[in-house]
Coordinates of C-alpha atoms and ligand atoms in Angstrom, one line a residue:
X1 CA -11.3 -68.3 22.2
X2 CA -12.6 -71.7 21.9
X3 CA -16.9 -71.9 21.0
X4 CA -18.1 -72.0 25.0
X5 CA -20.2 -75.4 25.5
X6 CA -23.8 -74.3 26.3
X7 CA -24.7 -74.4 29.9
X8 CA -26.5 -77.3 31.3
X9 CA -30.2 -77.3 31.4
X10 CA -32.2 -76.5 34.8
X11 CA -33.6 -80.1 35.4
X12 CA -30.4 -82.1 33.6
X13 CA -29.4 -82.8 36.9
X14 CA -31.4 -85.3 39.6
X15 CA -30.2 -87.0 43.2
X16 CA -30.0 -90.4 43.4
X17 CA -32.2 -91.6 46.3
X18 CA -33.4 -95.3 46.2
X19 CA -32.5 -96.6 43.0
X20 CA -34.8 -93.7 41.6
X21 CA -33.4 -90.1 40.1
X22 CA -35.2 -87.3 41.5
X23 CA -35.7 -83.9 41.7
X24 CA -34.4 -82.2 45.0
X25 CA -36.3 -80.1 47.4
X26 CA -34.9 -77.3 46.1
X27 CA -31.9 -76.1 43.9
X28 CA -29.4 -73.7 43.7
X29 CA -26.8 -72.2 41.3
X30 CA -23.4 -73.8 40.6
X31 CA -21.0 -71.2 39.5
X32 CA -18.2 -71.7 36.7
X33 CA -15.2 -70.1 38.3
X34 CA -13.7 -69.6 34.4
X35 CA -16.8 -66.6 34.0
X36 CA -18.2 -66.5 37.4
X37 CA -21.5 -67.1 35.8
X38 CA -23.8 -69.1 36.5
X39 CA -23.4 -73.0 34.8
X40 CA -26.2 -74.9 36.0
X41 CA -28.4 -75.3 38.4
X42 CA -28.2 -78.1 41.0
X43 CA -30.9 -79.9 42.6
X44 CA -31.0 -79.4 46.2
X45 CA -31.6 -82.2 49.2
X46 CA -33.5 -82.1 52.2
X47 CA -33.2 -83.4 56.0
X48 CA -36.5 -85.4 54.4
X49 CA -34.4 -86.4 51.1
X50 CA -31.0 -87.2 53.3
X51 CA -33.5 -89.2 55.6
X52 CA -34.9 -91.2 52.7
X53 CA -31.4 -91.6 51.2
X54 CA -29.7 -93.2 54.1
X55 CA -33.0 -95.2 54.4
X56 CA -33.3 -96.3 51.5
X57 CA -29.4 -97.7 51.7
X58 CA -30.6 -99.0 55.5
X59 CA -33.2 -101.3 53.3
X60 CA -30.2 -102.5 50.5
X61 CA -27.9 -103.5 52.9
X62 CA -28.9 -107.0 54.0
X63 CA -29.2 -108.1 49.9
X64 CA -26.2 -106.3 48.9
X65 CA -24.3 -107.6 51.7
X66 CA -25.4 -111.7 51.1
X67 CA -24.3 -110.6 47.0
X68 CA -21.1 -112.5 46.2
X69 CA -17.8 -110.4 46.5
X70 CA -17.2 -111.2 42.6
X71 CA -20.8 -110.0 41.6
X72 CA -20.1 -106.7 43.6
X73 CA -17.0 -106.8 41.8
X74 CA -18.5 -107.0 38.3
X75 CA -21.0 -104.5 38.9
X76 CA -18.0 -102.3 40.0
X77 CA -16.0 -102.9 36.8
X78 CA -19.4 -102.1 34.5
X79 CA -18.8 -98.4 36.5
X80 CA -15.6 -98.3 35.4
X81 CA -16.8 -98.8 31.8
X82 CA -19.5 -96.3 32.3
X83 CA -17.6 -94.0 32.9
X84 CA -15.1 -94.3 30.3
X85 CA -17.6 -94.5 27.5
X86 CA -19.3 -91.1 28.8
X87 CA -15.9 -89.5 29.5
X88 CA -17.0 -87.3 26.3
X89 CA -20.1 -86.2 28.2
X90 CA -18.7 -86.2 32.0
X91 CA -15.5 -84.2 31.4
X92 CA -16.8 -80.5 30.3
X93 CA -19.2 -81.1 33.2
X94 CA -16.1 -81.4 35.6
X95 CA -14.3 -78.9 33.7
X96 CA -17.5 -76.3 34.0
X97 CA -18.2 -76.7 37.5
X98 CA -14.4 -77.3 38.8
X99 CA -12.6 -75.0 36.3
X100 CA -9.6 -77.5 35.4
X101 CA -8.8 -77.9 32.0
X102 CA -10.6 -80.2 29.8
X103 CA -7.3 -82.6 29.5
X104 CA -7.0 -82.4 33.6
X105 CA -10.9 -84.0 33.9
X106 CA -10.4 -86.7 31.2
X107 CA -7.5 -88.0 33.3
X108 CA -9.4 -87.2 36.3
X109 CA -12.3 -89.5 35.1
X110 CA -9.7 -92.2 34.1
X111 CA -7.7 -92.4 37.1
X112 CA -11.8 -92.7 39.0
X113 CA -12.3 -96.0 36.4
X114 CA -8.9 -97.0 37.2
X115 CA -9.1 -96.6 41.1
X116 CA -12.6 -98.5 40.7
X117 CA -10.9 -101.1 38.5
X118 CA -8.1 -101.6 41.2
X119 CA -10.6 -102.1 44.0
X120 CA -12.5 -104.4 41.5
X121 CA -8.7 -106.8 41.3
X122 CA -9.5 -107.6 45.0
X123 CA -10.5 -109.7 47.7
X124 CA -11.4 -110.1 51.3
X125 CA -10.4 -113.6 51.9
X126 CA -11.3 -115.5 55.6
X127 CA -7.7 -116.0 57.5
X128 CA -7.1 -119.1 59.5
X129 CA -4.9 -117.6 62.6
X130 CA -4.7 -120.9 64.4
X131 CA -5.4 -124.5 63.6
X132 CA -3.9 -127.1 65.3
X133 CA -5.5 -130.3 67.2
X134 CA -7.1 -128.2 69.4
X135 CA -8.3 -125.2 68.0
X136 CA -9.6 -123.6 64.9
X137 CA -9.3 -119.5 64.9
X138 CA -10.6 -117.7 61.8
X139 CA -10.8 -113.9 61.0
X140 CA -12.9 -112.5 59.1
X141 CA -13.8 -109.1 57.4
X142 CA -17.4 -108.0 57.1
X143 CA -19.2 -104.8 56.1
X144 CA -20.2 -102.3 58.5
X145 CA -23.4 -101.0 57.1
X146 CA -24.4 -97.9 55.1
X147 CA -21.2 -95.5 54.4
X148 CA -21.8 -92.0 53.9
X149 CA -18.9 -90.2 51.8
X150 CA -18.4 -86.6 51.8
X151 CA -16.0 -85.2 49.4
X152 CA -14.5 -81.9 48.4
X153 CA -14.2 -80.2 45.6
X154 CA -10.7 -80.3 43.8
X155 CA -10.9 -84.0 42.8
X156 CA -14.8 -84.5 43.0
X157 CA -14.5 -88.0 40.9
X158 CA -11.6 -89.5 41.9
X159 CA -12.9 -88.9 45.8
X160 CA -16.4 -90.0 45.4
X161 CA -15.4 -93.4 43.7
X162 CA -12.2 -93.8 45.7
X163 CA -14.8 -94.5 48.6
X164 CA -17.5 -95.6 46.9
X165 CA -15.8 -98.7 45.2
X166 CA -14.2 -100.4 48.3
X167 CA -17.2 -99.6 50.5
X168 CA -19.4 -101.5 47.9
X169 CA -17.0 -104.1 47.4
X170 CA -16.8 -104.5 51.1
X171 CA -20.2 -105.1 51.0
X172 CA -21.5 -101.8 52.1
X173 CA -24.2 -99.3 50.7
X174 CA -23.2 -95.5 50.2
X175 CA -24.6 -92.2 50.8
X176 CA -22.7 -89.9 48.5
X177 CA -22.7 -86.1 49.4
X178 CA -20.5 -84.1 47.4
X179 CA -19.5 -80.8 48.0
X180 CA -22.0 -78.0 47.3
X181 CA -19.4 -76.0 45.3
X182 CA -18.9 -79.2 42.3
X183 CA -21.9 -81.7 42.9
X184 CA -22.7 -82.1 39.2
X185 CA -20.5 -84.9 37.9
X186 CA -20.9 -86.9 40.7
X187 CA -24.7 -86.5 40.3
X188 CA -24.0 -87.8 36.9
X189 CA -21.5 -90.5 38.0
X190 CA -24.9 -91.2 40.5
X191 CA -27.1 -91.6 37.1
X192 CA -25.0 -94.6 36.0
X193 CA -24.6 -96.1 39.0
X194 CA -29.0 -95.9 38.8
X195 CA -28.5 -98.7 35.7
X196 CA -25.7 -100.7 37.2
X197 CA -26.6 -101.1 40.8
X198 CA -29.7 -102.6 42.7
X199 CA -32.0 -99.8 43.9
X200 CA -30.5 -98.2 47.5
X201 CA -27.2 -99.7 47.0
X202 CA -25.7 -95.9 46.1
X203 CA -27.5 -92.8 46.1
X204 CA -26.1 -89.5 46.2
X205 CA -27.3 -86.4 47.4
X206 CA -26.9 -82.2 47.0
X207 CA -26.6 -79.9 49.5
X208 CA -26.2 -75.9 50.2
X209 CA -23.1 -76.8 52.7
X210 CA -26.1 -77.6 55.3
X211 CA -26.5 -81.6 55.4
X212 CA -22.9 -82.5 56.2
X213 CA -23.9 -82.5 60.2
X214 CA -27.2 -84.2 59.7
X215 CA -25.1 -87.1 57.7
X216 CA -22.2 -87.6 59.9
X217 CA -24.6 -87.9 63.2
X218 CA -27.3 -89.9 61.7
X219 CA -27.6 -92.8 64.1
X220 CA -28.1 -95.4 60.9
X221 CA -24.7 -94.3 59.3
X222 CA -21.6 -97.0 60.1
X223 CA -19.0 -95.3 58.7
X224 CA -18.1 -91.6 57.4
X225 CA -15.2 -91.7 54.8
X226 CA -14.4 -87.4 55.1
X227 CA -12.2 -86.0 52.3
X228 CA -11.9 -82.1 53.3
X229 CA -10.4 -80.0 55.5
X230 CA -8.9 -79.9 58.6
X231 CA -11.1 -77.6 60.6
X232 CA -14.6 -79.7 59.0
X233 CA -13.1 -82.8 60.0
X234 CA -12.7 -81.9 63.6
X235 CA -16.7 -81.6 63.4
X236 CA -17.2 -84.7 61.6
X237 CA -15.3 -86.7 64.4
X238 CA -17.1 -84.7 67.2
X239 CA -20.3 -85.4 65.6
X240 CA -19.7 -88.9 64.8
X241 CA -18.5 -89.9 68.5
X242 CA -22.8 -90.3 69.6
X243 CA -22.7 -93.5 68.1
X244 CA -19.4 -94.4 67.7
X245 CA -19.3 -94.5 64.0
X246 CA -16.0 -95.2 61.9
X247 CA -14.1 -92.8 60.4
X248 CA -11.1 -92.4 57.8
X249 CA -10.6 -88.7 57.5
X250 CA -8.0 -87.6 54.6
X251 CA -7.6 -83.7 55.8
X252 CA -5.7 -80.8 54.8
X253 CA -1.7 -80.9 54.2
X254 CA 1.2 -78.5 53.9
X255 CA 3.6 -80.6 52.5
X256 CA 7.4 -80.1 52.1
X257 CA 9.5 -80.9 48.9
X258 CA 13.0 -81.3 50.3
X259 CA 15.6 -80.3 47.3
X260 CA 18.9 -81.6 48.1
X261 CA 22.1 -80.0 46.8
X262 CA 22.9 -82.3 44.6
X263 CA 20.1 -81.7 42.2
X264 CA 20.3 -80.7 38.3
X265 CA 18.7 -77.2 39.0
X266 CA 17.3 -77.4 35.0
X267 CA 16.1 -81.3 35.4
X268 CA 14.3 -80.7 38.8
X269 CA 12.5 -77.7 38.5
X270 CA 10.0 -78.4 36.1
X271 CA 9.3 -81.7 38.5
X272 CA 8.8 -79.2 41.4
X273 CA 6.7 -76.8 39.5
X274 CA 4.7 -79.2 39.0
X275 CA 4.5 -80.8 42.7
X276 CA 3.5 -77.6 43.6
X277 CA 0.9 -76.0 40.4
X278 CA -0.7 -79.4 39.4
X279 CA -4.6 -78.6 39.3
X280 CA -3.8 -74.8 40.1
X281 CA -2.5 -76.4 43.6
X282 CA -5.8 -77.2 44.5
X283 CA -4.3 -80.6 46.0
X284 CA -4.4 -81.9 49.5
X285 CA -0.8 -84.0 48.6
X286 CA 0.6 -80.4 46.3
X287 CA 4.2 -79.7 47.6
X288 CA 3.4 -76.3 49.3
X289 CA 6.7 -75.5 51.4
X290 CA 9.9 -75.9 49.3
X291 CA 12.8 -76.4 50.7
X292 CA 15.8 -75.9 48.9
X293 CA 19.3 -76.4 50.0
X294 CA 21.4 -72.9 49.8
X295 CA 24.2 -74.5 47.6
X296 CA 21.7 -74.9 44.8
X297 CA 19.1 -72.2 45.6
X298 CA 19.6 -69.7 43.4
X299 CA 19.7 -71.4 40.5
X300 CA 16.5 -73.6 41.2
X301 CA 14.7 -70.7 42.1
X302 CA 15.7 -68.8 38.5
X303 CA 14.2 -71.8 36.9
X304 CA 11.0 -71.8 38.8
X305 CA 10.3 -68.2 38.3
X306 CA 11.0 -68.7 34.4
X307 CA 8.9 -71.4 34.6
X308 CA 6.0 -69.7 36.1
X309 CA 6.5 -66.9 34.0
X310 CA 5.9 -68.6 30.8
X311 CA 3.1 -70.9 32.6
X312 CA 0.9 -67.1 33.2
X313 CA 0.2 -67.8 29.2
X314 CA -1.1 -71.1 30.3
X315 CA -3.9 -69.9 32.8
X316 CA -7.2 -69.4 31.4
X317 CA -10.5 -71.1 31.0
X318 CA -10.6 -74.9 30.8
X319 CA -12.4 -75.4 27.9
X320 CA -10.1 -73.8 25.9
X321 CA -7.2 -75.5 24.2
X322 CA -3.6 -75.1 25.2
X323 CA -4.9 -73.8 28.9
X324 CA -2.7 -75.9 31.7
X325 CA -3.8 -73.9 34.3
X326 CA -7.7 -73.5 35.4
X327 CA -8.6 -70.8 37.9
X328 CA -9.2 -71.3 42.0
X329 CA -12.5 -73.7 42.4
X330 CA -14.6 -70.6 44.4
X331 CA -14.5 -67.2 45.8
X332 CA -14.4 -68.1 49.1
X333 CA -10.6 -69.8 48.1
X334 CA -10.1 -67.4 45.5
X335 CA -9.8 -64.5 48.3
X336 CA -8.0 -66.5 50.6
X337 CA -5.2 -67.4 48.2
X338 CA -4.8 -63.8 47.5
X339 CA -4.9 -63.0 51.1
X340 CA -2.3 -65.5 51.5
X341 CA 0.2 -63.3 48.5
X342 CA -1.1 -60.1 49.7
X343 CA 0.0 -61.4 53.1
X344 CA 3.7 -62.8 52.1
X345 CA 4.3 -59.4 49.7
X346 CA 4.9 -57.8 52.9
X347 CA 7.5 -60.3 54.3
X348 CA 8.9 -61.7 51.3
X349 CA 9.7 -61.2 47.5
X350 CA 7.1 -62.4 44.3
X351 CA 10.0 -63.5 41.9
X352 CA 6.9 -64.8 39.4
X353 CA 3.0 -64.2 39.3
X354 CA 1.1 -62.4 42.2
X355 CA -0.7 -59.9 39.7
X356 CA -4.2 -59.8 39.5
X357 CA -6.1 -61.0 36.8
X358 CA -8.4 -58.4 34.8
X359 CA -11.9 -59.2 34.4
X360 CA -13.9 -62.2 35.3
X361 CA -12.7 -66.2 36.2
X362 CA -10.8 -66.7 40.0
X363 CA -7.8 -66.7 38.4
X364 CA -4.4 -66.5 40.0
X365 CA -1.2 -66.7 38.2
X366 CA 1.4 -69.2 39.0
X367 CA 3.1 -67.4 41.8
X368 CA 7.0 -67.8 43.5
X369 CA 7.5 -66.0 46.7
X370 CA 11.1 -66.2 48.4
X371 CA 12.4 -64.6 51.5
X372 CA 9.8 -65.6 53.6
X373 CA 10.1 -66.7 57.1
X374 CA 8.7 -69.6 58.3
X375 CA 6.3 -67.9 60.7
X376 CA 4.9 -66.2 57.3
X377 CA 1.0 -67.7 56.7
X378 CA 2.0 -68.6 53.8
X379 CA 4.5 -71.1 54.9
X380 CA 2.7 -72.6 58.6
X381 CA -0.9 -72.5 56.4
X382 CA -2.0 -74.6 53.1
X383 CA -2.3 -72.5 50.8
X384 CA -4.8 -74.7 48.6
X385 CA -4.0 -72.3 45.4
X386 CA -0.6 -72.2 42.8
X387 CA 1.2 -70.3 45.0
X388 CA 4.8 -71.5 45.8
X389 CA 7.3 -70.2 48.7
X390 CA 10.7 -71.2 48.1
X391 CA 12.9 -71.4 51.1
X392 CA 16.6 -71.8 51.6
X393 CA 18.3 -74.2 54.3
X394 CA 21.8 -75.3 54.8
X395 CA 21.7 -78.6 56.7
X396 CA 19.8 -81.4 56.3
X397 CA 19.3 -81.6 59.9
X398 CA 17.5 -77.9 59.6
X399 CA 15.7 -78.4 57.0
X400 CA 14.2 -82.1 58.3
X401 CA 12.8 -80.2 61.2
X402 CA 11.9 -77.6 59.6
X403 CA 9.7 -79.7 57.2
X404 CA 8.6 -81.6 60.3
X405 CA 7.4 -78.4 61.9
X406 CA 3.7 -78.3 61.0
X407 CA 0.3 -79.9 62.5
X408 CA 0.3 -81.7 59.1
X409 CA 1.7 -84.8 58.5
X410 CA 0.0 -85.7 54.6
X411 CA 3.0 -85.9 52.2
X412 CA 6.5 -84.8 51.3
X413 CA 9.0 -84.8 48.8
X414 CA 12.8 -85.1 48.4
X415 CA 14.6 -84.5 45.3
X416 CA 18.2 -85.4 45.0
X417 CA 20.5 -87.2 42.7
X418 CA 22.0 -89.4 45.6
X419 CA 19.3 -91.8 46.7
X420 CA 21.0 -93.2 49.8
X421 CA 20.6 -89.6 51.3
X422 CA 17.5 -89.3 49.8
X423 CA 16.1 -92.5 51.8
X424 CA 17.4 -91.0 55.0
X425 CA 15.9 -87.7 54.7
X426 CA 12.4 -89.6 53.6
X427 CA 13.1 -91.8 56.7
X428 CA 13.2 -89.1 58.6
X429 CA 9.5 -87.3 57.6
X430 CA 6.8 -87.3 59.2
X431 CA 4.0 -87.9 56.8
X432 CA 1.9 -90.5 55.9
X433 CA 3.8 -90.9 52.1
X434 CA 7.3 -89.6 50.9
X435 CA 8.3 -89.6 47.3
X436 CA 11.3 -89.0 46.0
X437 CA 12.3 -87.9 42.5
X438 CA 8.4 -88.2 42.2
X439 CA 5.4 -87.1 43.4
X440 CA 1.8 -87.7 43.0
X441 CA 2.4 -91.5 42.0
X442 CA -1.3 -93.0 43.5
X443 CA -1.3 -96.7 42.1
X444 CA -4.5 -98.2 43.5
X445 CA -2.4 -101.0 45.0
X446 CA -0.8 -98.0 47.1
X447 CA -2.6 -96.7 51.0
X448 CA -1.9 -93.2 51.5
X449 CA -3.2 -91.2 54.4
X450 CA -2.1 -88.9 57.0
X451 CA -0.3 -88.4 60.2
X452 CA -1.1 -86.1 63.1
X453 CA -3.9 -83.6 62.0
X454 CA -3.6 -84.5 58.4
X455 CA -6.2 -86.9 59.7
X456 CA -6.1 -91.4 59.9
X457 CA -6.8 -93.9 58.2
X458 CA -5.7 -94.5 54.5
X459 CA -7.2 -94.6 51.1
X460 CA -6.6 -96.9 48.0
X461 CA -5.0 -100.3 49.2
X462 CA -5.8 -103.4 50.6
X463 CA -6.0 -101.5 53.6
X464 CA -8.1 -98.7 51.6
X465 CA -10.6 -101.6 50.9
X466 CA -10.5 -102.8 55.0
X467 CA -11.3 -99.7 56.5
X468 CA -15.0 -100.5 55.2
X469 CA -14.8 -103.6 57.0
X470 CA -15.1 -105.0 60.5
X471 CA -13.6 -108.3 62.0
X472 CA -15.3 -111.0 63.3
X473 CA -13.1 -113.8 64.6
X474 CA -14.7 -117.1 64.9
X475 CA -12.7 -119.2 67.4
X476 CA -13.5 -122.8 67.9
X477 CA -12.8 -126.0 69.7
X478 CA -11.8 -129.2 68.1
X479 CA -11.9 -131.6 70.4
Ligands
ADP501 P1 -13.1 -76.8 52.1 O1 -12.0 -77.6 51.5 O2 -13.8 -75.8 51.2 O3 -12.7 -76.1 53.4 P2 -14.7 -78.5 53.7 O4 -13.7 -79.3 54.4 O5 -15.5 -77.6 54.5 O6 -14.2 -77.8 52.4 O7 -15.7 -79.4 52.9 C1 -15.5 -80.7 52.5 C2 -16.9 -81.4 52.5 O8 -17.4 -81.4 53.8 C3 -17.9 -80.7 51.6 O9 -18.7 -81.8 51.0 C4 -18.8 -80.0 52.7 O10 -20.1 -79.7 52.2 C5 -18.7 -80.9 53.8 N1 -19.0 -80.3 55.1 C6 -19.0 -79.0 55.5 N2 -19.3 -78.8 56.8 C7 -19.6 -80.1 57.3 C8 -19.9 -80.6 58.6 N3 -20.1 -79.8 59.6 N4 -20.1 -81.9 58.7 C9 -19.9 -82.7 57.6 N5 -19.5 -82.3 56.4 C10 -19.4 -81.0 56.2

């Protein structure tokens, strides 16, 4: 075992409300999942603090607004830079408070600089629709007003900035409420935006799971930008309808990876294994159904389960070296995950994984279950956890309808050699991305976003960048 980093301090930690870093209300304790101890504790916002907060953005917006696009976009990049050169210091926070491995935050935190650096590249130029003797039309795009973003807590970074930068860009002010579970790195990712931005212009608040209603019907909030899942985003919408307020909500997922039978068994597995374990499958866009055509099942299968066999010596605490594989974020996830295998034992067969872990840390091992029927919870639900079933088809036909059989519509997956067939299987998904003989490829050039109740609207894009804006079309007469 690696030296543990000492905990944080009480009082390392302060919300960001109107350019100033302050103490919350109250605190409470955020728990390392590795040791289930307690890491640090976490200041702790009010109704009065959130009040202030969304005030205090209320008061920036007018300046921040009338700020050149390519001063908001250099402040943006200086963020970037932040929080590259603190990486050091950022990274066994996330790891401490989200349990991945230390390697799994540093790319975390660069991916967040890169996302901000993408949003940084653009622009939200005027349009000319018509002009002609007559008539002059021009569109253009304007902020809506003070954003708040609520995030989850398997990519707490990446989320936070992934809104934050093109609702500043846009010309927006932010609210910033992570969730209660991993608010520590964004409080920090709050301290540097204190010495970059102009007071109001970001501030970001901690709560106890209690100020997410309060935020998402506050009558001087524009938009909500909702990372989380399905079930809380029904209540953001409902909440927001009183005023009308926008929304882009990126919900939950259950994605199918669609393995052809064409496949090297050997070359595709590790790929899959991956779709499906990356950050313990704590991801909404993890492949969490796998399909696999019957011609090539067994053999694919025998690789996974070797692989998650060997991955078991992986799993451990993040700060140690050589660990791949952190544990589930909380309890609360922890116990349903190992509801979910307890669940599937009974249907199906656990090829790899599915024994408990002895002693402390929400660990779960990489886990294969086959044999399951689709009905099985562990197949209709998202299983949010590195849990895998692997399921066998024999037409493409079935198993399209079979992957389009869910509430879901986030991501998918298709694997084959031939990439004509490949095309029309991914032409045939519903979902708001389809990757094949990849997954996870997120450029910041690239929307993705869901279909059906895997929510609307997109992130990342040009189009990421728009859904903080509004049109305005001016249309005028020439003669
Ligand atoms: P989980 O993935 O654990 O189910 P949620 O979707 O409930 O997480 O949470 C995602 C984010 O939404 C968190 O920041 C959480 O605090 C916040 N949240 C929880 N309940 C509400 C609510 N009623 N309104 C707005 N935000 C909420």
């Amino acid at each position: 075992m690696n030296a543990q980093l000492q905990p944080a301090q009480d009082g390392n930690f302060r919300l960001l409300i109107g350019g100033k870093l302050v103490a919350g209300a109250s605190s409470f304790d955020v728990i390392n999942p590795a040791t289930e101890e307690v890491y640090a504790r976490c200041p702790r916002a009010d109704l009065q603090q959130l009040n202030q907060a969304v005030a205090a953005a209320k008061a920036a917006f007018p300046a921040w607004k009338a700020t050149p696009l390519a001063e908001r976009a250099r402040l943006l990049n200086k963020l970037a830079d932040a929080i590259e050169s603190h990486a050091a210091e950022l990274a066994p926070i996330l790891t401490q408070e989200q349990g991945k491995p230390l390697g799994g935050a540093h790319f975390e935190l660069a991916v967040a600089a890169g996302n901000i650096r993408g949003f940084a590249q653009m622009d939200l130029p005027e349009v000319v629709l018509q002009d002609d003797a007559t008539t002059r039309i021009i569109r253009q795009r304007l902020p809506l007003g003070v954003v708040a973003a609520i995030t989850p807590w398997n990519f707490p970074v990446i989320m936070m900035v992934t809104k934050l930068a093109p609702a500043l860009l846009a010309g927006n002010t932010i609210v910033v409420k992570p969730a209660p579970t991993t608010p520590l790195t964004s409080l920090k990712v709050g301290e540097l935006c204190a010495e970059i931005f102009p007071p109001g212009v970001v501030n970001v608040i901690a709560d106890a799971n209690d100020l997410g209603g309060a935020l998402t019907s506050h009558p001087d909030v524009a938009k909500i930008a909702f990372t989380g899942s399905t079930a809380t985003g029904r209540k953001v919408m409902a909440s927001a309808s009183a005023t009308l307020k926008r929304l882009t909500l990126e919900l939950g997922g259950n994605d199918a990876a669609i393995v052809l039978d064409d496949v090297d068994p050997k070359e595709v597995a590790p790929k899959l294994f991956f779709a499906a374990m990356v950050n313990s499958g704590q991801v909404c866009l993890a492949a969490k159904r796998i399909f696999i055509h019957e011609k090539v099942y067994d053999a694919v299968v025998a690789e996974l389960a070797q692989i998650a066999e060997g991955a078991a010596n992986l799993v451990g605490n993040g700060l140690n070296e050589g660990v791949q594989f952190g544990p589930v974020q909380n309890r609360m996830q922890f116990e349903k995950v190992r509801g979910l295998i307890e669940d599937a034992r009974k249907q199906g067969k656990v090829l790899a994984g599915g024994k408990e872990h002895q002693g402390k840390g929400f660990f779960i091992y990489p886990t294969v279950i086959a044999g399951l029927p689709d009905s099985a919870r562990l197949v209709c639900e998202e299983q949010f956890g590195p849990v895998m079933p692997v399921l066998k088809f024999s037409t493409i036909d079935e198993a399209i309808e079979r992957a389009n059989n869910s509430e879901y519509g986030l991501g998918a997956t298709v694997w084959a050699r031939d990439i004509n067939r490949a095309l029309e299987v991914a032409n045939r998904l519903e979902t708001g991305t389809v990757w094949i003989n990849k997954h996870l490829d997120l450029p910041p050039s690239v929307p993705y976003g869901g279909v059906k109740q895997s929510g609307f609207g997109v992130e990342l894009g040009q189009q990421g960048l728009e859904e903080f804006t509004q049109i305005r079309v001016i249309n005028m007469a020439k003669a």
